[in-house]
Coordinates of C-alpha atoms in Angstrom, one line a residue:
X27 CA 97.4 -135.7 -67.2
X28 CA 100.0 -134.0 -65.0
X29 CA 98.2 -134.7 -61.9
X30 CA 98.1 -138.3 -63.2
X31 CA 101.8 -138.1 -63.3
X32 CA 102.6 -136.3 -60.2
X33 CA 100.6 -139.2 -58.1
X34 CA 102.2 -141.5 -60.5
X35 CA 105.7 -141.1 -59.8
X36 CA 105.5 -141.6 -56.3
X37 CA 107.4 -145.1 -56.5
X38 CA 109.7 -143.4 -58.3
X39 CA 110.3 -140.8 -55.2
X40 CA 111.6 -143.6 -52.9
X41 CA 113.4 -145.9 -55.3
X42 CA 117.3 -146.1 -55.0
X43 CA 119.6 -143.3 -57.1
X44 CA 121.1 -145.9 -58.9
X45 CA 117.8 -147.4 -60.5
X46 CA 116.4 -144.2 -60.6
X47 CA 119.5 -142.4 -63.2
X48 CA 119.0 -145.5 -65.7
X49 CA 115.0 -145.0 -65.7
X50 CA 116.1 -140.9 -66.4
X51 CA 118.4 -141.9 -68.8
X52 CA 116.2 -144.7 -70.7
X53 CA 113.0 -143.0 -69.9
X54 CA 113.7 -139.0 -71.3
X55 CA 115.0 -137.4 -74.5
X56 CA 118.8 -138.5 -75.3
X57 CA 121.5 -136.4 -74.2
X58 CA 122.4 -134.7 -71.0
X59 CA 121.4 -131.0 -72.6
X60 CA 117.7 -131.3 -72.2
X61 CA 118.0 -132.5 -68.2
X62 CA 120.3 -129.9 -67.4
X63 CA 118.7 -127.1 -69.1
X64 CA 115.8 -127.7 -68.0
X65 CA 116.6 -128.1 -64.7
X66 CA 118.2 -124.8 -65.0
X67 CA 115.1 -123.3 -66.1
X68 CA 113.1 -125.0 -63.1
X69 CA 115.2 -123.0 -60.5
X70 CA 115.2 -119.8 -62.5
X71 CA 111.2 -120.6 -62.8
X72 CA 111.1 -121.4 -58.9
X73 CA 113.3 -117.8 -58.2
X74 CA 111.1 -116.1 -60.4
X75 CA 107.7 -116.9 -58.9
X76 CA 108.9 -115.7 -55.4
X77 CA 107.7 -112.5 -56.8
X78 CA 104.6 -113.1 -58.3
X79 CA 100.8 -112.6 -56.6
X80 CA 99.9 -116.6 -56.6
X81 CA 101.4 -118.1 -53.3
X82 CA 103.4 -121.4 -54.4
X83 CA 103.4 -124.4 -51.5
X84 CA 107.2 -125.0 -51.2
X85 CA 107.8 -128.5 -52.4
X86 CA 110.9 -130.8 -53.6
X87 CA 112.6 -129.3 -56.9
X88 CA 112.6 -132.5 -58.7
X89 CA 109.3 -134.7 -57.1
X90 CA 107.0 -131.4 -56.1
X91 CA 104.7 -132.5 -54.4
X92 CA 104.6 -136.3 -54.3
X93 CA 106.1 -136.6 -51.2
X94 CA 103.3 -135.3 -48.9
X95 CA 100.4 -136.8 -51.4
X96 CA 102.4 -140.2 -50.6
X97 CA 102.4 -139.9 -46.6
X98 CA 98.6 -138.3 -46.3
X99 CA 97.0 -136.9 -49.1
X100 CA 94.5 -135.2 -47.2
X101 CA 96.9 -134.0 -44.9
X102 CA 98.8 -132.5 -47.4
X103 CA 95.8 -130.9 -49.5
X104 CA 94.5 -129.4 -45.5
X105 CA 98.4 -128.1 -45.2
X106 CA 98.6 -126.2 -48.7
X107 CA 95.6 -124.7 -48.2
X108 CA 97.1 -122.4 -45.3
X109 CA 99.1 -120.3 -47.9
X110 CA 95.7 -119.0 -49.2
X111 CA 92.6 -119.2 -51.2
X112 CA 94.6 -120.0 -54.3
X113 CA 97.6 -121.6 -54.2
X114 CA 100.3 -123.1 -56.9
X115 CA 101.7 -126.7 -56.0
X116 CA 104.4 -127.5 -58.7
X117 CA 105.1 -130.9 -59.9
X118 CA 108.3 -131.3 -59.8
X119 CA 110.9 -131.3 -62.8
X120 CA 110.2 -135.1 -63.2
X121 CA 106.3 -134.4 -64.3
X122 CA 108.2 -131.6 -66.7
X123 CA 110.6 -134.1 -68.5
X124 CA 107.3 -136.5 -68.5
X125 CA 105.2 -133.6 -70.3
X126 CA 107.9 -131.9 -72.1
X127 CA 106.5 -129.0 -70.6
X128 CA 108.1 -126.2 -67.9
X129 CA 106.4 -125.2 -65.2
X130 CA 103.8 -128.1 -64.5
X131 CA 101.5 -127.2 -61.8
X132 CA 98.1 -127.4 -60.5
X133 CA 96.3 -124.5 -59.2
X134 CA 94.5 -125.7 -55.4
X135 CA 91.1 -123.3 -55.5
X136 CA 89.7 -122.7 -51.7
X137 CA 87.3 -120.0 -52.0
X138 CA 83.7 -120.5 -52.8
X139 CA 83.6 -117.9 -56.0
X140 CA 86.4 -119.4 -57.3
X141 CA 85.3 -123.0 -57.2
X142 CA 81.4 -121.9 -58.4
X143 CA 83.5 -120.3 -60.9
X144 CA 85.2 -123.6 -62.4
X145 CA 82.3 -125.9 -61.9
X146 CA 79.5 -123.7 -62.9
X147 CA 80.1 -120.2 -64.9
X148 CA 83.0 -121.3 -67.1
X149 CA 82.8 -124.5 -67.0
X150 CA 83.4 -125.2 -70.7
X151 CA 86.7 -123.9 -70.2
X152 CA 87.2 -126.9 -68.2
X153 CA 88.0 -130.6 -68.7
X154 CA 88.1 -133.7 -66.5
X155 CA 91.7 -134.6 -65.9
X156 CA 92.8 -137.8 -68.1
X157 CA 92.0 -141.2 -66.0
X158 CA 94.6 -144.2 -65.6
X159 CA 94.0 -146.8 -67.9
X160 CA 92.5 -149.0 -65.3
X161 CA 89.7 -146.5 -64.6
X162 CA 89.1 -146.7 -68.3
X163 CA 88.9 -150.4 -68.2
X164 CA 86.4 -150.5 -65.6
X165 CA 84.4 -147.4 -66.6
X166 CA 84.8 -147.4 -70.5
X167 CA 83.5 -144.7 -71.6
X168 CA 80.3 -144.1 -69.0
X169 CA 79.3 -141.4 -67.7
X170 CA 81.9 -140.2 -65.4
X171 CA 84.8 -140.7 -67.6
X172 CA 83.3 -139.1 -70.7
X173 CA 84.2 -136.0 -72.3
X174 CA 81.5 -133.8 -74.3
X175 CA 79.8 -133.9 -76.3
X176 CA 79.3 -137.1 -75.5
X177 CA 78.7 -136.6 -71.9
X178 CA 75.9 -134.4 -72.5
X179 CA 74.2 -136.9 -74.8
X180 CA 74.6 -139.6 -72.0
X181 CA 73.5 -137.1 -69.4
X182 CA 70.3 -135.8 -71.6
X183 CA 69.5 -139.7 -72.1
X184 CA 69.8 -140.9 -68.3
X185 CA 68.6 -138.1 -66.7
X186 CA 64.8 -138.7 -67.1
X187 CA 65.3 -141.5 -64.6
X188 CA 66.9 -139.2 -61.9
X189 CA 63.9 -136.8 -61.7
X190 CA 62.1 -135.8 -58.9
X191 CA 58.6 -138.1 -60.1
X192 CA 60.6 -141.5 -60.8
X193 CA 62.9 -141.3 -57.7
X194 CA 59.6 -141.2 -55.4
X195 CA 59.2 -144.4 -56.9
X196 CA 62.4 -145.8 -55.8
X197 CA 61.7 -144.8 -51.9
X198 CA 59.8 -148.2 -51.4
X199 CA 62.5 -150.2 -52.9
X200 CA 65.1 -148.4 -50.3
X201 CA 62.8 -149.0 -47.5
X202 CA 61.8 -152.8 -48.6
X203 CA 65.6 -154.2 -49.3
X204 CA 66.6 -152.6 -45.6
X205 CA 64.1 -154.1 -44.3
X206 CA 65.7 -157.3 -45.8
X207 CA 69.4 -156.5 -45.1
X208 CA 68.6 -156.0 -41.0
X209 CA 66.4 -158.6 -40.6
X210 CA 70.1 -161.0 -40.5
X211 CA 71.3 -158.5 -38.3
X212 CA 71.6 -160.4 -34.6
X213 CA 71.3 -158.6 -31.2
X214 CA 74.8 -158.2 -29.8
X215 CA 76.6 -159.2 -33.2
X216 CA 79.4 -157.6 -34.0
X217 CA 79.9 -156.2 -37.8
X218 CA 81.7 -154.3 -40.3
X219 CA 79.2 -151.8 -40.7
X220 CA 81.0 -150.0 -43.9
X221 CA 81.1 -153.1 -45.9
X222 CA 77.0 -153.6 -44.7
X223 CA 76.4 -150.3 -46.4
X224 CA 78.2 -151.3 -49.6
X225 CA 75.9 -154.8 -49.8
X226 CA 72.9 -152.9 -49.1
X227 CA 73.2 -149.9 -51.4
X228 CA 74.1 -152.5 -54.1
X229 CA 71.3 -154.2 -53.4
X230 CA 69.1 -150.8 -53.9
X231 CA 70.9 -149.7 -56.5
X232 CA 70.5 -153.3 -58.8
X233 CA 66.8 -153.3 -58.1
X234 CA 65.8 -149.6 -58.4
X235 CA 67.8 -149.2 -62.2
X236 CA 67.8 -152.6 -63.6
X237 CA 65.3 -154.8 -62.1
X238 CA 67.1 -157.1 -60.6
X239 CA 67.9 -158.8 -57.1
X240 CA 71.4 -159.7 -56.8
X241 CA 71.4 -160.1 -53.1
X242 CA 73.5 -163.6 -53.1
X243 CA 76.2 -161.8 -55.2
X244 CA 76.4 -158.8 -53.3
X245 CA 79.7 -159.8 -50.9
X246 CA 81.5 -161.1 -54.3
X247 CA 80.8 -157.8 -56.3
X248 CA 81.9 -155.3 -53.2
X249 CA 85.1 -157.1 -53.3
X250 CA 85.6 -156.7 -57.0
X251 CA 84.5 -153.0 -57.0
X252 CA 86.9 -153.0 -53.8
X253 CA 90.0 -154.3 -55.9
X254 CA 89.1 -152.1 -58.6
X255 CA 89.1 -148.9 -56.5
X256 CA 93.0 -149.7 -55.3
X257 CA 94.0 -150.4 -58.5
X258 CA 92.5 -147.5 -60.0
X259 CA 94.5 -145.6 -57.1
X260 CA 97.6 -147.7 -57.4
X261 CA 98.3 -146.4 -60.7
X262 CA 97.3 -142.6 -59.8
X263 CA 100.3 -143.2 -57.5
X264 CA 102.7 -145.4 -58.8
X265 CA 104.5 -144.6 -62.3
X266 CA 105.5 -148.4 -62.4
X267 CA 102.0 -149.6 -62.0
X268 CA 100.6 -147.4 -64.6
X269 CA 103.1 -148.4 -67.3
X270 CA 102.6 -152.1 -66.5
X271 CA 100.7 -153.5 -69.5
X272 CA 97.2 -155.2 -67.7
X273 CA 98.1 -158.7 -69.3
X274 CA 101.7 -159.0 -67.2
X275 CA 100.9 -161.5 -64.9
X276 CA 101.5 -159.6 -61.1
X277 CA 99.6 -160.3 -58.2
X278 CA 97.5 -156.9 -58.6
X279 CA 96.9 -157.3 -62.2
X280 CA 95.8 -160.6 -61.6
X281 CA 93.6 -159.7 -58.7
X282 CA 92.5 -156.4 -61.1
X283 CA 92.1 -159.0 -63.9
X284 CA 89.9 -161.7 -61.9
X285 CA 87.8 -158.6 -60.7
X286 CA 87.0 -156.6 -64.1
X287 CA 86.1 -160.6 -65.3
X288 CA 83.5 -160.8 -62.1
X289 CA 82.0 -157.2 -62.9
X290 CA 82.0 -158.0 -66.9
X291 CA 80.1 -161.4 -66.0
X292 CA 77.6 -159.8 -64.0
X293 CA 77.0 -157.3 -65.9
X294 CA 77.1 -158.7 -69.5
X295 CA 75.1 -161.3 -68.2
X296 CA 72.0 -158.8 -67.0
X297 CA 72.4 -157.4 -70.6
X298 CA 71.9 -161.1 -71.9
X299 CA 69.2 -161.9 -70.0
X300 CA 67.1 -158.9 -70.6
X301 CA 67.5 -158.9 -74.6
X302 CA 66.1 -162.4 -74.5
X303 CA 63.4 -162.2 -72.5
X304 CA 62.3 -159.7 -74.7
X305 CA 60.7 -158.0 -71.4
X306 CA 61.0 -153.9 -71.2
X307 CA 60.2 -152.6 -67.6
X308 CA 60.3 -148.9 -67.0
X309 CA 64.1 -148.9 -65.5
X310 CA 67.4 -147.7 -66.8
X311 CA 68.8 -150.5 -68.5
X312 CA 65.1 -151.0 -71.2
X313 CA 66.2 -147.0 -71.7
X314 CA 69.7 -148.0 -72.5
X315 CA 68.6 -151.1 -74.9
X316 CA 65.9 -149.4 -76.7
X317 CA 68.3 -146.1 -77.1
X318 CA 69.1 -145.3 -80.9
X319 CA 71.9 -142.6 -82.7
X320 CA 71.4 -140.2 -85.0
X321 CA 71.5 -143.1 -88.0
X322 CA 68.8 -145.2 -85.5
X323 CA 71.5 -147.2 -84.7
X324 CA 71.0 -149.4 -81.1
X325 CA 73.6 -149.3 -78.5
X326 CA 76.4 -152.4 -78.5
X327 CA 76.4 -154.4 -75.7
X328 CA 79.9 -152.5 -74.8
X329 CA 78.1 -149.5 -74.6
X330 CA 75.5 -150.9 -72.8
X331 CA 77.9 -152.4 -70.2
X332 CA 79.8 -148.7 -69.7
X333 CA 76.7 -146.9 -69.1
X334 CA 75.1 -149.6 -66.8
X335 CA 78.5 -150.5 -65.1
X336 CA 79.1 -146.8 -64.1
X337 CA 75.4 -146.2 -62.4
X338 CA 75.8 -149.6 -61.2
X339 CA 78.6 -148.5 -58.9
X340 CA 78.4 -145.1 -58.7
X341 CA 74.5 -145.8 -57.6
X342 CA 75.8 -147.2 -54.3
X343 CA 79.8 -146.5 -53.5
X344 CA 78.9 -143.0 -52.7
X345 CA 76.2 -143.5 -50.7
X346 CA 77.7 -146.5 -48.6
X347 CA 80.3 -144.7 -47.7
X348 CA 78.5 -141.6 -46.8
X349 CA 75.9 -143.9 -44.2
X350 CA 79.3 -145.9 -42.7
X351 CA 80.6 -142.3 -41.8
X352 CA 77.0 -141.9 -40.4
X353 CA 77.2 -144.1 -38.3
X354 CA 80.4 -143.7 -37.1
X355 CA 79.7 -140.5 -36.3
X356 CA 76.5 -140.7 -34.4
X357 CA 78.1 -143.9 -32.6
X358 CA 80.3 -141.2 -30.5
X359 CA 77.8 -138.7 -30.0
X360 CA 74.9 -140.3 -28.2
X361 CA 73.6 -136.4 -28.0
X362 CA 73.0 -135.8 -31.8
X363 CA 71.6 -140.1 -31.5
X364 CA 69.3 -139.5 -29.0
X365 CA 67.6 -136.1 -30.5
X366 CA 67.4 -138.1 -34.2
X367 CA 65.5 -140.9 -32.5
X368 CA 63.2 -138.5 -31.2
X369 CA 62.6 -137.3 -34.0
X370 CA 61.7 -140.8 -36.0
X371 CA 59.5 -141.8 -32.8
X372 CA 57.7 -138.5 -32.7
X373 CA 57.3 -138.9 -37.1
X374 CA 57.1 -142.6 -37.4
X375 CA 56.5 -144.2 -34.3
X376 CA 57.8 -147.4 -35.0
X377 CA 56.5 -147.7 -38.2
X378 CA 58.8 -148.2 -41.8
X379 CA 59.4 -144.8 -43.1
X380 CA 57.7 -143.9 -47.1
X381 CA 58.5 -141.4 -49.0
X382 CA 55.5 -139.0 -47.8
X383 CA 57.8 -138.9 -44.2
X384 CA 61.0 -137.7 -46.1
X385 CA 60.1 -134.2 -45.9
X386 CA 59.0 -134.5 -42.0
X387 CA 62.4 -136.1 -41.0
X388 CA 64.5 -132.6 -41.1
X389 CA 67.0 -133.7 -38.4
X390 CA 67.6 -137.1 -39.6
X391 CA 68.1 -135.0 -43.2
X392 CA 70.4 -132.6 -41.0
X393 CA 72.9 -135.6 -39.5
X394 CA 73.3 -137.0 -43.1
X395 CA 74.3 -133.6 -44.7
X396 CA 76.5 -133.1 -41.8
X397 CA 78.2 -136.5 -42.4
X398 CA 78.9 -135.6 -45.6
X399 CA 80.4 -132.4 -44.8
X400 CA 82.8 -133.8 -42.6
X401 CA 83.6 -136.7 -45.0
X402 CA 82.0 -136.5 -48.4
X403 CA 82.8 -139.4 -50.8
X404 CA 83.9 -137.3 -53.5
X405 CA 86.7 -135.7 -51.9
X406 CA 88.7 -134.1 -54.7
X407 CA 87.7 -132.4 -57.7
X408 CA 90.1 -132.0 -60.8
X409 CA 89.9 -130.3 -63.7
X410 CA 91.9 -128.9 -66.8
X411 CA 92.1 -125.4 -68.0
X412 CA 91.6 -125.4 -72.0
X413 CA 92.6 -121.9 -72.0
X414 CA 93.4 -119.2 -69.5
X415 CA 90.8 -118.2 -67.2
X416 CA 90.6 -114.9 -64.9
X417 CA 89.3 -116.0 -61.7
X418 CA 87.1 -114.2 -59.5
X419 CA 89.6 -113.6 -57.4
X420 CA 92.0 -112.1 -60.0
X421 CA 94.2 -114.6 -60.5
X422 CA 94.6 -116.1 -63.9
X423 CA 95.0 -120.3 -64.7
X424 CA 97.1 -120.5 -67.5
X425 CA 95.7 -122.7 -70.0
X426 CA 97.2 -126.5 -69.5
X427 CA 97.3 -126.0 -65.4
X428 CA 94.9 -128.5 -63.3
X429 CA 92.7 -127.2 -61.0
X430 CA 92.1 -129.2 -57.5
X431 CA 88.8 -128.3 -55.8
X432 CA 89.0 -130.1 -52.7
X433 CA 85.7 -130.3 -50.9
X434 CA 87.0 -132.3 -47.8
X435 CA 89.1 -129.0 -47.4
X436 CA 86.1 -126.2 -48.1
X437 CA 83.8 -128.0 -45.9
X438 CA 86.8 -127.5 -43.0
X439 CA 87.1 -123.6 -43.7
X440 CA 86.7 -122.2 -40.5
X441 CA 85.2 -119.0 -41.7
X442 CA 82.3 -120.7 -43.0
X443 CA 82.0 -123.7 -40.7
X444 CA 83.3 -122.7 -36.9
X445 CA 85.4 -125.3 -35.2
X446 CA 84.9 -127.4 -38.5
X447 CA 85.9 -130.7 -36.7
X448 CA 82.8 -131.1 -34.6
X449 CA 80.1 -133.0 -35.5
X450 CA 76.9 -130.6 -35.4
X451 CA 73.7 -131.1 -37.8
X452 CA 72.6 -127.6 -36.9
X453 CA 74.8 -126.2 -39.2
X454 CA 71.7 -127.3 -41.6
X455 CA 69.1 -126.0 -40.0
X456 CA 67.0 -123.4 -42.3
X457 CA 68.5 -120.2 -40.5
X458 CA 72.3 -121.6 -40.3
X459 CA 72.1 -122.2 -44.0
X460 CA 71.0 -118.7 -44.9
X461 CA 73.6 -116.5 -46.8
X462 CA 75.8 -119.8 -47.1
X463 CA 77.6 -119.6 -50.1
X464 CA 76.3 -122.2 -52.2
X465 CA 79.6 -123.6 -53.2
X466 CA 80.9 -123.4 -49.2
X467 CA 79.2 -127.0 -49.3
X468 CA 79.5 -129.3 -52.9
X469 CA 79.8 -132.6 -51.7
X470 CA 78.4 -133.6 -55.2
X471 CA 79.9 -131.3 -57.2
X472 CA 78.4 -128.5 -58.9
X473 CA 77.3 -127.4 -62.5
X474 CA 77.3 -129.2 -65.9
X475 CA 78.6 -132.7 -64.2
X476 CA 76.7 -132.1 -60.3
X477 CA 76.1 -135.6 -59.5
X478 CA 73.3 -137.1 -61.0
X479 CA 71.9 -139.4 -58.7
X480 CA 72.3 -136.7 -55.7
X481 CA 68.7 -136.6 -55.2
X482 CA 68.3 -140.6 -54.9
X483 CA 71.2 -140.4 -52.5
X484 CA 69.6 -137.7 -50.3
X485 CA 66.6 -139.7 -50.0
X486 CA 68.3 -142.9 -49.6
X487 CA 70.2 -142.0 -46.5
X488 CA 67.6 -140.1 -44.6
X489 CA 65.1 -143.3 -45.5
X490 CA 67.7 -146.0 -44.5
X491 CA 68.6 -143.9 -41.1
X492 CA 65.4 -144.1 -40.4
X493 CA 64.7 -147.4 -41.2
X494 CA 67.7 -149.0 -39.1
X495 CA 67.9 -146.5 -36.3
X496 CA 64.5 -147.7 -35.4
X497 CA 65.8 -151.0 -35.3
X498 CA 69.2 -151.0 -33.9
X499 CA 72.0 -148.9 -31.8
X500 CA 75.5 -149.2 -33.2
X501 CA 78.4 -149.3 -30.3
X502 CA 81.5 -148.1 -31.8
X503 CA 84.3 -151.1 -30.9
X504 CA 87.2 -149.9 -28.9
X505 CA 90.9 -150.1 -29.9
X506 CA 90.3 -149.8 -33.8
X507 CA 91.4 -146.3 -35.6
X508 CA 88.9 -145.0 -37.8
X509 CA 90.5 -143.5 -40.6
X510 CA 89.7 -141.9 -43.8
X511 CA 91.4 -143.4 -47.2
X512 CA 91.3 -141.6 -50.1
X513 CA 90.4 -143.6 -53.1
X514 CA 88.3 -143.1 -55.7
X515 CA 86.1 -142.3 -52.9
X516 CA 86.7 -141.3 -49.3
X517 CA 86.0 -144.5 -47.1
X518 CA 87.0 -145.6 -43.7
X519 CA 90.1 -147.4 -44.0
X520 CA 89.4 -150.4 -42.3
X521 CA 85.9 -150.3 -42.1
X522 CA 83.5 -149.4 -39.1
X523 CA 83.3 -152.3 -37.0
X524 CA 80.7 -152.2 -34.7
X525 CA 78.4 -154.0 -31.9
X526 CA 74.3 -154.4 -32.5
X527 CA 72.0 -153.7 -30.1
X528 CA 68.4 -154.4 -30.8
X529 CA 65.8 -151.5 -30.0
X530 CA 63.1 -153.2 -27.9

């Protein structure tokens, strides 16, 4: 929750004194006593932890650390990780009159041991940090925003459908709807190749799990999952936002509101459909309507929508963003271009990749994994400590503290990854990648809640590289500023817009 609050509060942080005192005064315990000792306490707190082992990121006494997270998050979490492999970034005394609590904190983990540590050996000591309540309204309680032991139920009952046997089956459906998606492309057009991604990976992602082509809806549902995604992060960093009830009528609830209405729609209405047809393919969504509890009980149609919303957009997001840093990437190194499309000529020779090519097409596999080194979607790991926990390291998290696990940052480290900024697939050939630490590189997490899908997005971005690089060179457009924004997901800012050349 606190580093809920801490991003929160950030309005707060740059609001006038005056308004700010009445919110303190309305907003906190009556009486001046409980401010003032506690603020006495902070700064004894603050003199007291000069001495200790864990280095602490110096930050504002009262708003911590929400004044970097406000100007550049990932500028921020790159600068605090200078002080050392662990390092304590307070809150603030706000976040500690919030929580009632001294000493809020969250403990930023750098070192691979540490973070294998937290995702993998004791991970049961370890929660998922509580979610604003608009991620709740879009999620519900799916898969990502679960707790156990219902998480491992869900887990246990969709990961059948994520094995290595039925997500061979899905490579054809990759290949066939990128076929599709290009075939508009026109030579010399100019396009927005991150918001292409998200319509394509929908696309995939609707047909592969439920069964169902919603390519006319596509451009309608990116914007609502779009919306979603900044309100979700609106509230993470705005105290008003989060405390503004979802039925007061301003322009982002309203947007939020028309948004969650377009996702419910769809998504209700592929529940709908498929219960009357009485029809069962052998997808995801027959799994989730012919699912029973202990008692034999069927899922409701609530349930239903969480569990099919949540793979519905976490089956593309991650991966769309992951190809539009792709090509971005290879768009200014014609080098690392030039050797992949030898290698798709000397594997495929013009023809459309299958699955049986997926293990031949080790460089194209090499420039995806280094793409999402350098920018992996899921940027920033929290967690919760349910008790105290002696790292590897030796330092204790005190039970309460958050944990950050930032892989945006680990995948920088320079004494893993030398000069970590350039953009070099060898760091993945088989020799490079010996005596890695396997947690140097988790850009789908690790342990109990790894990603799921991470083996359908592996094979989908090596078999749609190789399906449009055959097809098409992408000319980066001068005068735009590629930029990474950190939302739910790391995406480019304002999208990759680009100029298509046809391959003769």
């Amino acid at each position: 929750m606190a580093t809920l609050l801490i991003l929160s509060i950030s309005t707060m942080a740059t609001s006038g004194a005056g308004r700010f005192s009445t919110w303190l005064m309305c907003g906190f315990p009556s009486g001046s006593g409980y401010y003032f000792s506690q603020l006495a306490e902070q700064r004894a707190d603050m003199i007291n932890e000069q001495q200790t082992s864990v280095p602490q990121v110096p930050t504002h006494w009262l708003f911590g650390c929400v004044p970097e997270f406000r100007k550049d998050a990932l500028d921020a979490l790159m600068n605090y990780a200078t002080y050392g492999d662990v390092v304590k970034v307070r809150y603030g005394l706000l976040v500690d009159l919030i929580k009632r609590q001294r000493g809020t904190a969250a403990y930023l983990l750098s070192h691979p041991e540490d973070i294998k540590h937290v995702l993998a050996t004791n991970d049961r000591n370890y929660r998922r940090i509580e979610f604003p309540p608009a991620a709740k309204r879009v999620f519900g309680q799916g898969l990502i925003t679960s707790e156990d032991p219902l998480h491992r139920k869900q887990r246990r009952m969709t990961q059948p459908y994520f094995h290595r046997q039925r997500i061979v089956s899905y490579a054809e459906i990759m290949v066939q709807k990128t076929q599709q998606h290009i075939q508009g492309w026109r030579d010399g057009a100019t396009v927005n190749v991150a918001q292409e991604m998200m319509q394509l990976t929908l696309s995939v992602a609707c047909k592969a799990f439920f069964n169902m082509d919603l390519t006319d809806k596509t451009n309608e549902l990116t914007r609502a999952v779009t919306v979603g995604q900044h309100h979700i992060i609106r509230q993470f960093r705005s105290f008003i936002a989060m405390l503004t009830p979802e039925f007061i009528p301003t322009k982002n609830n309203v947007r939020f509101r028309k948004a969650i209405r377009k996702l419910d729609d769809t998504i209700y209405g592929i529940i709908q459909t498929r219960r009357a047809s009485g029809e069962r393919p052998n997808d995801v969504l027959s799994m989730l309507l012919d699912a029973r509890d202990e008692e034999g009980h069927p899922m409701s149609d609530q349930q239903v929508r969480d569990e099919t919303l949540t793979l519905f957009l976490a089956g593309h997001d991650t991966t769309a963003n992951a190809l539009s840093w792709t090509w971005y990437l290879l768009s200014r190194h014609p080098e690392v271009e030039s050797r992949l499309l030898g290698e798709l000529k000397e594997v495929l020779s013009g023809r459309l990749p299958t699955v049986a090519d997926v293990p031949k097409l080790v460089y194209t596999e090499m420039v995806f994994a280094e793409a999402l080194r350098l920018y992996p979607p899921g940027y920033l790991l929290s967690r919760t400590a349910l008790g105290n926990d002696l790292l590897p390291g030796g330092i204790t998290i005190p039970q309460g503290a958050d944990v950050w696990l930032c892989p945006y940052l680990v995948h920088r480290d320079p004494r893993v990854w030398p000069e970590p900024e350039r953009f070099d697939p060898e760091r993945f050939n088989p020799e490079a990648k010996e005596g890695r630490h396997l947690y140097a590189y988790f850009p789908f997490g690790g342990g109990s809640r790894m990603c799921i899908g991470e083996s359908f997005a592996k094979m989908e971005g090596v078999l749609l590289i190789a399906t449009i690089a055959q097809r098409f060179k992408m000319t980066l457009l001068s005068g735009q500023t590629v930029v990474p924004e950190p939302l739910v997901t790391l995406r480019p800012k304002h999208g990759v817009q680009v100029q298509l050349c046809k391959r003769s």
